[in-house]
Short mmCIF file of C-alpha atoms and ligand atoms in Angstrom, two decimals:
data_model
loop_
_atom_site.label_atom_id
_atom_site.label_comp_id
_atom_site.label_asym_id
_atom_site.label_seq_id
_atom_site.Cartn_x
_atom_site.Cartn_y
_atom_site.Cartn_z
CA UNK U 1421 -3.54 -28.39 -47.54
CA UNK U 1422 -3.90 -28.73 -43.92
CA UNK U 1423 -3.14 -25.38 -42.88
CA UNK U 1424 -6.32 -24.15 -44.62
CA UNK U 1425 -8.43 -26.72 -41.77
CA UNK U 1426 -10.37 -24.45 -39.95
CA UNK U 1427 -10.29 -26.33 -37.21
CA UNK U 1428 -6.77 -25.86 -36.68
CA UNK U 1429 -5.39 -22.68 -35.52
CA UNK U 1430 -2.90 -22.72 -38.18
CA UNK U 1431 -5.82 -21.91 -40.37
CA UNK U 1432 -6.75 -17.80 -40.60
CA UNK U 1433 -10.15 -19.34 -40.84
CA UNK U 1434 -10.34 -20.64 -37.40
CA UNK U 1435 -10.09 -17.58 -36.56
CA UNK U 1436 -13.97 -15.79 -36.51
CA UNK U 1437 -14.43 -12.76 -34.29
CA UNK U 1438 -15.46 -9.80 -36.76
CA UNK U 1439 -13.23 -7.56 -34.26
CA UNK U 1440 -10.25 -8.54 -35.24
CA UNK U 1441 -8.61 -6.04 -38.31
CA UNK U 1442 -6.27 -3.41 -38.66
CA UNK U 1443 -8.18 -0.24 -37.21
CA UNK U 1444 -8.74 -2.54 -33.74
CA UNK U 1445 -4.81 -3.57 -33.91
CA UNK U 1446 -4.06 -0.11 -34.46
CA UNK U 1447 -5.63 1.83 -31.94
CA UNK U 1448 -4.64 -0.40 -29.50
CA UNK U 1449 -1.21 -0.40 -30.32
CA UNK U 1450 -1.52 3.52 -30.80
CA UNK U 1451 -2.26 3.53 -26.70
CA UNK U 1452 0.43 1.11 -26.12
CA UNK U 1453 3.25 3.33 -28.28
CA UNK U 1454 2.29 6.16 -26.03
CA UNK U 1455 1.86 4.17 -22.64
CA UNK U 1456 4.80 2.04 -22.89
CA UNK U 1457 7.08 4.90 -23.64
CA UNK U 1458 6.18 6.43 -20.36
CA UNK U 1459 6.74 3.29 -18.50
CA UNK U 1460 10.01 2.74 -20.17
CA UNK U 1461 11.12 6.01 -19.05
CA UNK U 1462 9.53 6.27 -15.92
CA UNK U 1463 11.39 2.68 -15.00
CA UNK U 1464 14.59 3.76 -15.95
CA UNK U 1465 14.17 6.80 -14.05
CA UNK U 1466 13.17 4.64 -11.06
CA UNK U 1467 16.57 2.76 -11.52
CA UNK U 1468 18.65 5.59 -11.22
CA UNK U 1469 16.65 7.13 -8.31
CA UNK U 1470 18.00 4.17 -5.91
CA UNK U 1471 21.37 4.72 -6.53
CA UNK U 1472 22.43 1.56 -7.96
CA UNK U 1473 25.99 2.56 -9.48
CA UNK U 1474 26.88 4.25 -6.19
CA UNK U 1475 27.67 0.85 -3.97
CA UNK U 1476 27.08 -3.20 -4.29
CA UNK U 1477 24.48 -2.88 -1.08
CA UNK U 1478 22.31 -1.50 -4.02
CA UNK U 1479 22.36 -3.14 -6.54
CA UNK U 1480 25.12 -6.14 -8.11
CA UNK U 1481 23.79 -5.61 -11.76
CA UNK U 1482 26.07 -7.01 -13.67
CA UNK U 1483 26.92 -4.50 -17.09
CA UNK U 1484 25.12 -2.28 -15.60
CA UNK U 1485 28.01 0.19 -16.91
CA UNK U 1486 26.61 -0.54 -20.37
CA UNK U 1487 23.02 -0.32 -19.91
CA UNK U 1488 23.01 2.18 -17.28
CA UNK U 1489 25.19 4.74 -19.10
CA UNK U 1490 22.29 6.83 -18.64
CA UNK U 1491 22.56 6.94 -14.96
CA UNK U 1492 22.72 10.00 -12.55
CA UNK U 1493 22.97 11.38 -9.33
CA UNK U 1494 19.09 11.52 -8.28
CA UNK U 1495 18.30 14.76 -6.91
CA UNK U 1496 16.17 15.35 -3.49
CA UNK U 1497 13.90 18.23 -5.12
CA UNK U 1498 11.01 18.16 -5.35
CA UNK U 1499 10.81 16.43 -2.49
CA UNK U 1500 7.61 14.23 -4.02
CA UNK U 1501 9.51 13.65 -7.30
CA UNK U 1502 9.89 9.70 -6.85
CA UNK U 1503 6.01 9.32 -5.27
CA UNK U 1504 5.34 10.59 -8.90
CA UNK U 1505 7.32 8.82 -11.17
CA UNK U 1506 6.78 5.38 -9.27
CA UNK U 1507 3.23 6.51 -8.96
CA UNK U 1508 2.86 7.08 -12.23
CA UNK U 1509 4.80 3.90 -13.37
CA UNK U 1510 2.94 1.38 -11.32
CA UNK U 1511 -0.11 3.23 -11.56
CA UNK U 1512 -0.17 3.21 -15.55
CA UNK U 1513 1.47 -0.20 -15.65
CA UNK U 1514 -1.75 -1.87 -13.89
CA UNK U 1515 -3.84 0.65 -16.09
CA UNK U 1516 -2.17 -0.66 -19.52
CA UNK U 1517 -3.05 -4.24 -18.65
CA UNK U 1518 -6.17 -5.07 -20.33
CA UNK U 1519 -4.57 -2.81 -23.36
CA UNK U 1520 -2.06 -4.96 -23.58
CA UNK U 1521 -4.19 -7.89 -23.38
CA UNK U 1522 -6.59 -7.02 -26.17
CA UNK U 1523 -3.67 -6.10 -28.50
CA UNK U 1524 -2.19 -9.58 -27.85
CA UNK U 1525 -5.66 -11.13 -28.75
CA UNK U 1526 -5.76 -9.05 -31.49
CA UNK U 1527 -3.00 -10.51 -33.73
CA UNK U 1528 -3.26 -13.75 -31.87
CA UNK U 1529 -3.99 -15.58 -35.22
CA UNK U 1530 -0.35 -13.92 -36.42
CA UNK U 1531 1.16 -16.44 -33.76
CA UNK U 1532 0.26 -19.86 -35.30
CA UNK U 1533 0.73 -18.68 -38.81
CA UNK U 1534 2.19 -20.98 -41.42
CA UNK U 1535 4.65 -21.22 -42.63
CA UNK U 1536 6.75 -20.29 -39.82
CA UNK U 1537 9.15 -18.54 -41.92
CA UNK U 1538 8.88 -17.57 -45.48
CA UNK U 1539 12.44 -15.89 -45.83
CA UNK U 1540 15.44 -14.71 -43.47
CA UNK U 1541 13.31 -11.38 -43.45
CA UNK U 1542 10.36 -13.14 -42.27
CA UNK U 1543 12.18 -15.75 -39.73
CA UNK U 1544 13.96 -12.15 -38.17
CA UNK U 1545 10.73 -10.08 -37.91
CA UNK U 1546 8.86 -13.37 -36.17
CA UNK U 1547 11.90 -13.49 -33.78
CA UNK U 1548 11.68 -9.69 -32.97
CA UNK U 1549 7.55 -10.51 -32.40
CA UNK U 1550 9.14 -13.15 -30.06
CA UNK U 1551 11.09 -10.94 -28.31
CA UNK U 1552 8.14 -8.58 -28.30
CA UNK U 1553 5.57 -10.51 -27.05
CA UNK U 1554 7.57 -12.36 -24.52
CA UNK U 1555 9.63 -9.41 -23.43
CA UNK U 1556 6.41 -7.11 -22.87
CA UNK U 1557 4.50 -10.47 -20.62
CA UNK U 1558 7.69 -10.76 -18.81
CA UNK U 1559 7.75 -6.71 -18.17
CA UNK U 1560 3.74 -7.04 -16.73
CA UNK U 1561 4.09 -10.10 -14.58
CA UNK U 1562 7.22 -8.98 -12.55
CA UNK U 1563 6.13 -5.72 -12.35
CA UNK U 1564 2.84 -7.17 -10.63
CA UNK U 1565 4.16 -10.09 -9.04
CA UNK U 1566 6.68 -7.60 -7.32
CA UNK U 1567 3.65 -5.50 -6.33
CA UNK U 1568 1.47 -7.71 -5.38
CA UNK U 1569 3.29 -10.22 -3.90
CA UNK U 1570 5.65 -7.69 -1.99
CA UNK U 1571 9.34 -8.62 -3.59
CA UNK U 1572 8.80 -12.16 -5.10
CA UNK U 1573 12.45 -12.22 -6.05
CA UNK U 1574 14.27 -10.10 -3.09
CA UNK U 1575 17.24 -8.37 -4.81
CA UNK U 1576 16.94 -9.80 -7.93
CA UNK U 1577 13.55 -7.63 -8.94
CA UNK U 1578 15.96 -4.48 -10.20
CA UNK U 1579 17.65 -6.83 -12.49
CA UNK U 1580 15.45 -8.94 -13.84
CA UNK U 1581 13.43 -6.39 -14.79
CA UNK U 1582 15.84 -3.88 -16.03
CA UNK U 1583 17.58 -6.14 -18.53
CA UNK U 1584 13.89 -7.05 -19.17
CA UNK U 1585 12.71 -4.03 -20.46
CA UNK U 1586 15.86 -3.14 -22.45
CA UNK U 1587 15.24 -6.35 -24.54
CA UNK U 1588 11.41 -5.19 -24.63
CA UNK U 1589 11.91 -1.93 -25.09
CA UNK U 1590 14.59 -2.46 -28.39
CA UNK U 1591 12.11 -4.86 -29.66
CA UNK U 1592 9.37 -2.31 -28.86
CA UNK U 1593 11.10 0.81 -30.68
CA UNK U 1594 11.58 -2.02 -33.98
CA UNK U 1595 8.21 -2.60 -33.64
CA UNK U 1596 6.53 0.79 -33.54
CA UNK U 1597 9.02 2.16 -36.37
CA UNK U 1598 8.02 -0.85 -38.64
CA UNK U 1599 3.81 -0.81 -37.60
CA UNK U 1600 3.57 3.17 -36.77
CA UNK U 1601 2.44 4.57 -39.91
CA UNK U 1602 0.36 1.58 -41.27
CA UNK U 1603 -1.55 2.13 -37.44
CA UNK U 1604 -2.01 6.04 -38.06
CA UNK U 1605 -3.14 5.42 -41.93
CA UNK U 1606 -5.75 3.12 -40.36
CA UNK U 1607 -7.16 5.64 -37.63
CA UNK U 1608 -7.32 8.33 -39.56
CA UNK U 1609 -8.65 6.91 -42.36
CA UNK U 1610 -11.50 6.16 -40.30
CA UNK U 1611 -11.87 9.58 -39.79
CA UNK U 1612 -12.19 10.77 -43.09
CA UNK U 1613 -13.22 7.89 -45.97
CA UNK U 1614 -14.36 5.45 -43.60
CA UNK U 1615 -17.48 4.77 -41.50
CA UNK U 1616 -17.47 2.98 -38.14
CA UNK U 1617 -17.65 -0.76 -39.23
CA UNK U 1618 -21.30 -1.24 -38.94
CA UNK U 1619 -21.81 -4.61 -37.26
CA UNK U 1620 -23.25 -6.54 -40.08
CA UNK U 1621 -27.18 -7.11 -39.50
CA UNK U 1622 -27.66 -10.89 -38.13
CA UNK U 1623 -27.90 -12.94 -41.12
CA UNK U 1624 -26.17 -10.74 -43.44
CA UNK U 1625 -23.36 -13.34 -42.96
CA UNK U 1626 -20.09 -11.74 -44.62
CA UNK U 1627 -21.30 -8.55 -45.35
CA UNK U 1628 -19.27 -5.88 -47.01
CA UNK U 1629 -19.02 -4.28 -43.49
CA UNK U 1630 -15.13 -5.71 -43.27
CA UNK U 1631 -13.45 -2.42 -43.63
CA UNK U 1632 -10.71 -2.80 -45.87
CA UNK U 1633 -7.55 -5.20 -43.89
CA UNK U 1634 -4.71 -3.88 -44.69
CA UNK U 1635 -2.63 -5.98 -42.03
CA UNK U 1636 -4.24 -9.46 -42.66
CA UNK U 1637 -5.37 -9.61 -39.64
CA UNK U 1638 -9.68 -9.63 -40.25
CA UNK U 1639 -11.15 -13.12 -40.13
CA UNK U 1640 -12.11 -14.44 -43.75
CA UNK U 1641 -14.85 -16.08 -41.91
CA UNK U 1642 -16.02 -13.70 -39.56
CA UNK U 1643 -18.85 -14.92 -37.77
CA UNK U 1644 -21.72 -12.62 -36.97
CA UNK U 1645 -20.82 -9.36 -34.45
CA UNK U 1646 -22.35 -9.27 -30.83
CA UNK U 1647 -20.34 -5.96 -30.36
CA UNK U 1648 -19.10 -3.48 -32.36
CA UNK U 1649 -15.58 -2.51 -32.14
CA UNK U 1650 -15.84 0.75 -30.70
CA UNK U 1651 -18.18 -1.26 -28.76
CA UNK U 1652 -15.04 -3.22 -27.69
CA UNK U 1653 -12.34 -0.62 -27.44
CA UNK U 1654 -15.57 0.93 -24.56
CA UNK U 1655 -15.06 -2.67 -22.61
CA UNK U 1656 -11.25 -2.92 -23.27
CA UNK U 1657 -11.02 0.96 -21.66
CA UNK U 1658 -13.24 0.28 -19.41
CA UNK U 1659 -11.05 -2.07 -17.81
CA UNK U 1660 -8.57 -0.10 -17.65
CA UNK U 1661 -10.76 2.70 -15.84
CA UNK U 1662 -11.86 0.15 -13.16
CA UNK U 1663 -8.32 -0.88 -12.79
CA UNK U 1664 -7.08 2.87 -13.04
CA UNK U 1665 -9.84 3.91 -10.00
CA UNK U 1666 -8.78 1.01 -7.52
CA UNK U 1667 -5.20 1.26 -8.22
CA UNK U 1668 -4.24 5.33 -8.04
CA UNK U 1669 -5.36 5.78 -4.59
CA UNK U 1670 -2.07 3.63 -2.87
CA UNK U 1671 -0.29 6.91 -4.39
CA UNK U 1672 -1.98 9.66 -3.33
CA UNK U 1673 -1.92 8.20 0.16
CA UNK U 1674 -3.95 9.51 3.23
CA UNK U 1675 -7.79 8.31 2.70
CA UNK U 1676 -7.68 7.94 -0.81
CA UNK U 1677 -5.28 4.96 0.15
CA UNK U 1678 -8.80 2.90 0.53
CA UNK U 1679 -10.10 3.33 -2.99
CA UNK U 1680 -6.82 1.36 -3.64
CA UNK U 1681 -8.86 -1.83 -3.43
CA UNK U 1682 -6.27 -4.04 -5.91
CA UNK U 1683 -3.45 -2.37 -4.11
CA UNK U 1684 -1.41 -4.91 -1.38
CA UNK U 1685 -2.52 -3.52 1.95
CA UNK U 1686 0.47 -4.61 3.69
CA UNK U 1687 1.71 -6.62 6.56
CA UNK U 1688 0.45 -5.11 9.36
CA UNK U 1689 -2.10 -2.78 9.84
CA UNK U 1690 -0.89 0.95 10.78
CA UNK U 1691 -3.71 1.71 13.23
CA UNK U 1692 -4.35 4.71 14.02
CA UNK U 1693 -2.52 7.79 15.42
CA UNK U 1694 0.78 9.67 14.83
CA UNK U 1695 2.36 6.30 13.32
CA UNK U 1696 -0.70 5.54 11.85
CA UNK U 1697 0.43 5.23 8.05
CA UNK U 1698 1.50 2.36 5.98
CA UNK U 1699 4.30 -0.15 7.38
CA UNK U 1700 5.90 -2.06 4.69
CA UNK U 1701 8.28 -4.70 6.53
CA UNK U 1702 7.23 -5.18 10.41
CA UNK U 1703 9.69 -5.08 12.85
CA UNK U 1704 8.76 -8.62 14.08
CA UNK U 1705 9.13 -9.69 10.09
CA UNK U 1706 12.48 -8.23 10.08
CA UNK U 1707 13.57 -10.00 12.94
CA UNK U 1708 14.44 -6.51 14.79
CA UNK U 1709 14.13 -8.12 18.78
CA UNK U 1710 12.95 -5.53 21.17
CA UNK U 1711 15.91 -6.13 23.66
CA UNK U 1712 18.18 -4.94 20.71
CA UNK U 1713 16.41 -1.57 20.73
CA UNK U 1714 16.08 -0.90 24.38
CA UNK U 1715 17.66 2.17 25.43
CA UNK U 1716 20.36 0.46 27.53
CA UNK U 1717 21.34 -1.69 24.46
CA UNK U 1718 21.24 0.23 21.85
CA UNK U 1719 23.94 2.50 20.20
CA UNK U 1720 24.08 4.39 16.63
CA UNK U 1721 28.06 4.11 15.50
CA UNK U 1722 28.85 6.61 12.93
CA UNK U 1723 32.88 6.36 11.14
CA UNK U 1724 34.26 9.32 9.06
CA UNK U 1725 37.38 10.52 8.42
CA UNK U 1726 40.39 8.46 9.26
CA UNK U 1727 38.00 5.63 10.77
CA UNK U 1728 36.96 8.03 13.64
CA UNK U 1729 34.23 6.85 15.02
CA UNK U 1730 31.52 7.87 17.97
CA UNK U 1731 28.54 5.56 19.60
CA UNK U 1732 25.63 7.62 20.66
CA UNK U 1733 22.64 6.85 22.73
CA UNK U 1734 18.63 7.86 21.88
CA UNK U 1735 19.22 10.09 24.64
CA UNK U 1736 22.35 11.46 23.35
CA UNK U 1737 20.77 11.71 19.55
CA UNK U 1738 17.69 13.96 21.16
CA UNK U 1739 20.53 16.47 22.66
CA UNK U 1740 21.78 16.92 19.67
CA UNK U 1741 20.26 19.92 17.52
CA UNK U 1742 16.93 18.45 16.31
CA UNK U 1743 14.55 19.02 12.73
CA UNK U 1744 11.81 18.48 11.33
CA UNK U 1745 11.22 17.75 7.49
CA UNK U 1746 7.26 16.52 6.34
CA UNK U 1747 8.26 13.75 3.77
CA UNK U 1748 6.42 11.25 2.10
CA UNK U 1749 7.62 6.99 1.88
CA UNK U 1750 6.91 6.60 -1.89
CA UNK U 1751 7.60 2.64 -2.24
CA UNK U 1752 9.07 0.99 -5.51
CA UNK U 1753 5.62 -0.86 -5.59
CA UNK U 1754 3.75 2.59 -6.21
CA UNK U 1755 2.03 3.14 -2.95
CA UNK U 1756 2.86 6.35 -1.18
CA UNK U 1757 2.47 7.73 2.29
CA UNK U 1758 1.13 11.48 2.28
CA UNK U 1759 3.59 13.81 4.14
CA UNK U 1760 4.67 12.89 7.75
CA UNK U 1761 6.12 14.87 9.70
CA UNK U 1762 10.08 13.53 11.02
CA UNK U 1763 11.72 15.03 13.54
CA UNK U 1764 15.66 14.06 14.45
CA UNK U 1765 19.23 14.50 13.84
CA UNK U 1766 20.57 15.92 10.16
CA UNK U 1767 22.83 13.55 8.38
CA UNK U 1768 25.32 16.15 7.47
CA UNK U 1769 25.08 16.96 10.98
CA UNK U 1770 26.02 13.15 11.92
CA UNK U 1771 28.67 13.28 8.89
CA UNK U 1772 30.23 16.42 10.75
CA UNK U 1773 30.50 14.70 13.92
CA UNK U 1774 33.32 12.30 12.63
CA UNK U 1775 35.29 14.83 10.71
CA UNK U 1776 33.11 15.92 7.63
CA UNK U 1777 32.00 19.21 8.32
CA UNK U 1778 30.97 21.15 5.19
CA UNK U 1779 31.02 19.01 2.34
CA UNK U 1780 29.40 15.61 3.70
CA UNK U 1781 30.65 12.43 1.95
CA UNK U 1782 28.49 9.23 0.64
CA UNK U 1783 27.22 7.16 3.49
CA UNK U 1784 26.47 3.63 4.32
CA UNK U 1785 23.78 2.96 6.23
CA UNK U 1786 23.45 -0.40 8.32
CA UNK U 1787 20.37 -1.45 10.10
CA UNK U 1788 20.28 -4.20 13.06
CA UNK U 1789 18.54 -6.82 10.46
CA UNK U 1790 20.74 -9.78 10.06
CA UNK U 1791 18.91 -10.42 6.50
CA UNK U 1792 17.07 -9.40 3.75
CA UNK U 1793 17.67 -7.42 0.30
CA UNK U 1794 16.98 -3.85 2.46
CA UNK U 1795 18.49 -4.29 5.48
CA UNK U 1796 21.47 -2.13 4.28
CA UNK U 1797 21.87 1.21 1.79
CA UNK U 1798 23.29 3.44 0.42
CA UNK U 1799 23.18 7.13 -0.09
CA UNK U 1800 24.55 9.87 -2.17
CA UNK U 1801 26.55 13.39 -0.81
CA UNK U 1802 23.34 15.40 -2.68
CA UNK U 1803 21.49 13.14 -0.12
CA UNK U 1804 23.43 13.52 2.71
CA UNK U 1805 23.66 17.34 2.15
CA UNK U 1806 20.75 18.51 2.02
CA UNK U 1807 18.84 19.61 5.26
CA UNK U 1808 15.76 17.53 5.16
CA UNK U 1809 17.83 14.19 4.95
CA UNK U 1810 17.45 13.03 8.86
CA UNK U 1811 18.03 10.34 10.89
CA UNK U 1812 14.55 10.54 12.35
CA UNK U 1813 13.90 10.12 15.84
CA UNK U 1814 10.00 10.50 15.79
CA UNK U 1815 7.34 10.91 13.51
CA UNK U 1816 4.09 13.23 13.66
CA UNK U 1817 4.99 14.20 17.43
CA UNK U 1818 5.87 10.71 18.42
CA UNK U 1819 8.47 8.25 19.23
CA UNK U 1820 8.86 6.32 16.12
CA UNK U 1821 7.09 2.92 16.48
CA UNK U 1822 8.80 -0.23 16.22
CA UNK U 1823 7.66 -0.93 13.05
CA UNK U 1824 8.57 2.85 11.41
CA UNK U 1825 11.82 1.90 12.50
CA UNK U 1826 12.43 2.66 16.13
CA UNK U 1827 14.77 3.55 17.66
CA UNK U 1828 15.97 5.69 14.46
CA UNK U 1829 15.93 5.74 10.43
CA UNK U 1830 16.44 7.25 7.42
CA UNK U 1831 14.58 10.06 5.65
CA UNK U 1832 15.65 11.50 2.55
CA UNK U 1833 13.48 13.67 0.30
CA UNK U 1834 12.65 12.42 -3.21
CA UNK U 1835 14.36 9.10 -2.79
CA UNK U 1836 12.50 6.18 -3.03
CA UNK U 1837 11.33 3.82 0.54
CA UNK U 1838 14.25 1.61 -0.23
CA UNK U 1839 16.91 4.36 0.89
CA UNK U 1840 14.87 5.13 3.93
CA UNK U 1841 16.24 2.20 5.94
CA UNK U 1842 15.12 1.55 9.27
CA UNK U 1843 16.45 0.13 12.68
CA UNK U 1844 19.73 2.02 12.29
CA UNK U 1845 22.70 0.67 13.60
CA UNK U 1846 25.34 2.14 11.67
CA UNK U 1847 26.24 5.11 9.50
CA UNK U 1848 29.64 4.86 7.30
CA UNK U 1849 30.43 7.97 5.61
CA UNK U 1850 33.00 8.05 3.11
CA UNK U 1851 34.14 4.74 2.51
CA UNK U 1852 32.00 3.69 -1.05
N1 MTE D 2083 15.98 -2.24 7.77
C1 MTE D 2083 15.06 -2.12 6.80
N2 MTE D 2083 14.67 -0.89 6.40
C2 MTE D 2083 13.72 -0.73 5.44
C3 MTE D 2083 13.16 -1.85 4.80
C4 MTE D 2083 13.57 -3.14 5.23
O1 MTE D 2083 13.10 -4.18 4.73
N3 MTE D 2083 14.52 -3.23 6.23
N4 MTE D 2083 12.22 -1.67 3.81
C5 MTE D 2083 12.33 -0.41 3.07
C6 MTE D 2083 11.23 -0.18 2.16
S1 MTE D 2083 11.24 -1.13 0.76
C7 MTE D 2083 10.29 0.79 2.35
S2 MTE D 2083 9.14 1.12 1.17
C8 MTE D 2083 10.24 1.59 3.59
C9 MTE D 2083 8.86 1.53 4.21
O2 MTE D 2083 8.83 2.23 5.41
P1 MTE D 2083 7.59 2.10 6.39
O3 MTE D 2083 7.39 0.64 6.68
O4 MTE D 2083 7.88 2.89 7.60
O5 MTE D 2083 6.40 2.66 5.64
O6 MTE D 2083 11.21 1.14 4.52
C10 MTE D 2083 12.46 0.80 4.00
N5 MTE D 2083 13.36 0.52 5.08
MO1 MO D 2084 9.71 -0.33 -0.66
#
């Protein structure tokens, strides 16, 4: 038969690294049960936290209603609680990376094996692997590209990658419930029966030292071992470390923000004093034009009730009762500011002006950017209510710097960069 050629890749024997077997697979896929599960529920909880059943500005996910049955009104305490979940999400994402890649090579030989199907049973549980597999490299690659590449696919990132890791995650949960106790039989049998595989000594050629392959997935051919597998899971984890270490500073923020060396440093660089911190979208990007700003041009409008509506000047906005509230910008892509300290005008304050006093409505906020995915949002009445949600003014004991959003912009604690639009133009309240 040709599928027994081991040239061809068809053939198990074409595949020959001695790594390859069941306690490898398993404790690999051990790591990924436990990982993935976080980032599954971290991401969802990152979907809910921008609000996207509350208005179309947000988000235009189609069945959302279905798959987002889940969703809630995000709170603003702790203040930090988005920095850590989208910390943790991106951070363990990048981390998971050369996991994922080793299980993949793992059961590689699985992929090309012949027959394609041996029964209905068989056909289904290679089209769940399908949906595995492709699901899971779909997950990683948007997830980076969308970091790294700072919003490949403007407004279309939520979606794509929500409905993506529902069909992951399904085949994911089919997976684990079908592979989880064959894995755990495998690592602990280690434990207790079962030496390490000894690397065979050179020459030995098959040696007994192929532990016993419960999953098919050892090489009947193996050829001699340069590395042991422990040896392998130390390079595989090591990875990761390296990868851990140069990602997790872009969350913690501050100085730690340049042992981030794989994170995206941004557009523009901060500089240095009181709006010295990270600037995701410059003002120059976002085609804000300076004459727009000026205080002789520009006017906040706020409507409330019964379409009342006033126009207030800078000036104005700093005679207005003014707060402070030391917030962090924690960014979808995982990187967080530390604290900063904002000083302006309340929202609920704002919302009382045109006729909500006491129980402040949803709001719409507009910026003066003509385009883009973010130039617009919307908030929630948890938001707008509580007393650290400001239209900021100035930052740190400044004037707010073009590209922070000058002349004023949104700050809202716990909800993620996205809601804290900048260049304000307009605030709607009650009108979702
Ligand atoms: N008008 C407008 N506001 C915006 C954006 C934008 O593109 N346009 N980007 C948002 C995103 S995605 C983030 S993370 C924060 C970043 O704020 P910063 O640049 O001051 O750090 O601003 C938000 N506000
Ligand atoms: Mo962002």
């Amino acid at each position: 038969m040709r599928d027994d050629d081991p040239r061809l890749p068809t053939s198990p024997g074409f595949w020959r690294s001695p790594l390859r077997g069941t306690w490898f697979t398993s404790v690999l896929g051990l790591v990924l049960l436990a990982g993935v599960t976080v980032l599954f529920l971290t991401g969802l909880v990152s979907y809910a936290a921008y609000n996207p059943d509350l208005a179309p500005v947000n988000d235009q996910t189609p069945d959302k209603g279905l798959l987002g049955f889940y969703l809630f009104s995000w709170p603003t305490d702790p203040y930090w609680l988005y920095r850590l979940t989208q910390g943790l999400h991106v951070t363990l994402g990048i981390t998971l990376i050369p996991v994922l890649l080793a299980k993949l090579w793992s059961v590689v030989p699985k992929l090309f094996a012949l027959p394609p199907a041996r029964s209905l049973a068989h056909a289904l549980e290679r089209l769940s692997l399908l949906l595995l597999v492709g699901g899971g490299l779909f997950e990683f690659v948007t997830g980076v590209l969308n970091v790294q590449l700072d919003y490949l696919f403007p407004g279309s990132f939520y979606p794509l990658h929500f409905y993506g890791a529902w069909v992951f995650f399904a085949a994911f949960l089919a997976h684990a419930a079908l592979k989880t106790p064959t894995a755990l039989r495998a690592v602990r049998g280690r434990h207790t029966e079962e030496r390490p595989p000894v690397p065979a000594p050179p020459g030995a050629g098959q040696s007994a030292a192929v532990p016993a392959d419960e999953g098919g997935l050892a090489s009947p051919l193996p050829d001699p071992p340069t590395v042991d597998r422990r040896g392998a899971l130390w390079f595989v984890g090591g990875g990761s470390l390296l990868l851990l270490v140069t990602t997790a500073g872009q969350s913690i923020g501050g100085a730690w923000r340049r042992t981030a060396l794989l994170a995206p440093h941004g557009w523009a660089d901060p500089g240095g004093g009181p709006n010295g911190f990270q600037i995701n979208k410059t003002a120059g990007y976002a085609g804000i034009d300076p004459g727009q700003t000026a205080e002789g041009a520009w006017r906040l409008v706020v409507t409330g009730r019964g379409g009342r509506t006033v126009r207030l000047s800078r000036a104005e906005l700093l005679r207005l009762p003014q707060h402070s509230a030391a917030l962090p910008i924690a960014c979808v892509e995982g990187w967080s500011t530390a604290d900063q300290w904002w000083r302006g005008v309340r929202l609920r304050d704002l919302a009382a002006l045109v006729g909500h006093d006491g129980d402040p409505p949803d709001v719409l906020v507009e910026s003066l950017q003509l385009h883009g995915a973010f130039r617009r949002g919307a908030l929630r009445a948890n938001q707008v209510a509580d007393p650290r949600s400001l239209l900021a003014l100035r930052v740190n004991g400044e004037d707010l710097s073009p590209d922070h959003g000058y002349p004023a912009r949104v700050i809202v604690p716990a909800a993620p960069g996205v809601l804290n639009t900048k260049w304000v133009a307009r605030l709607t309240f009650g009108e979702l």
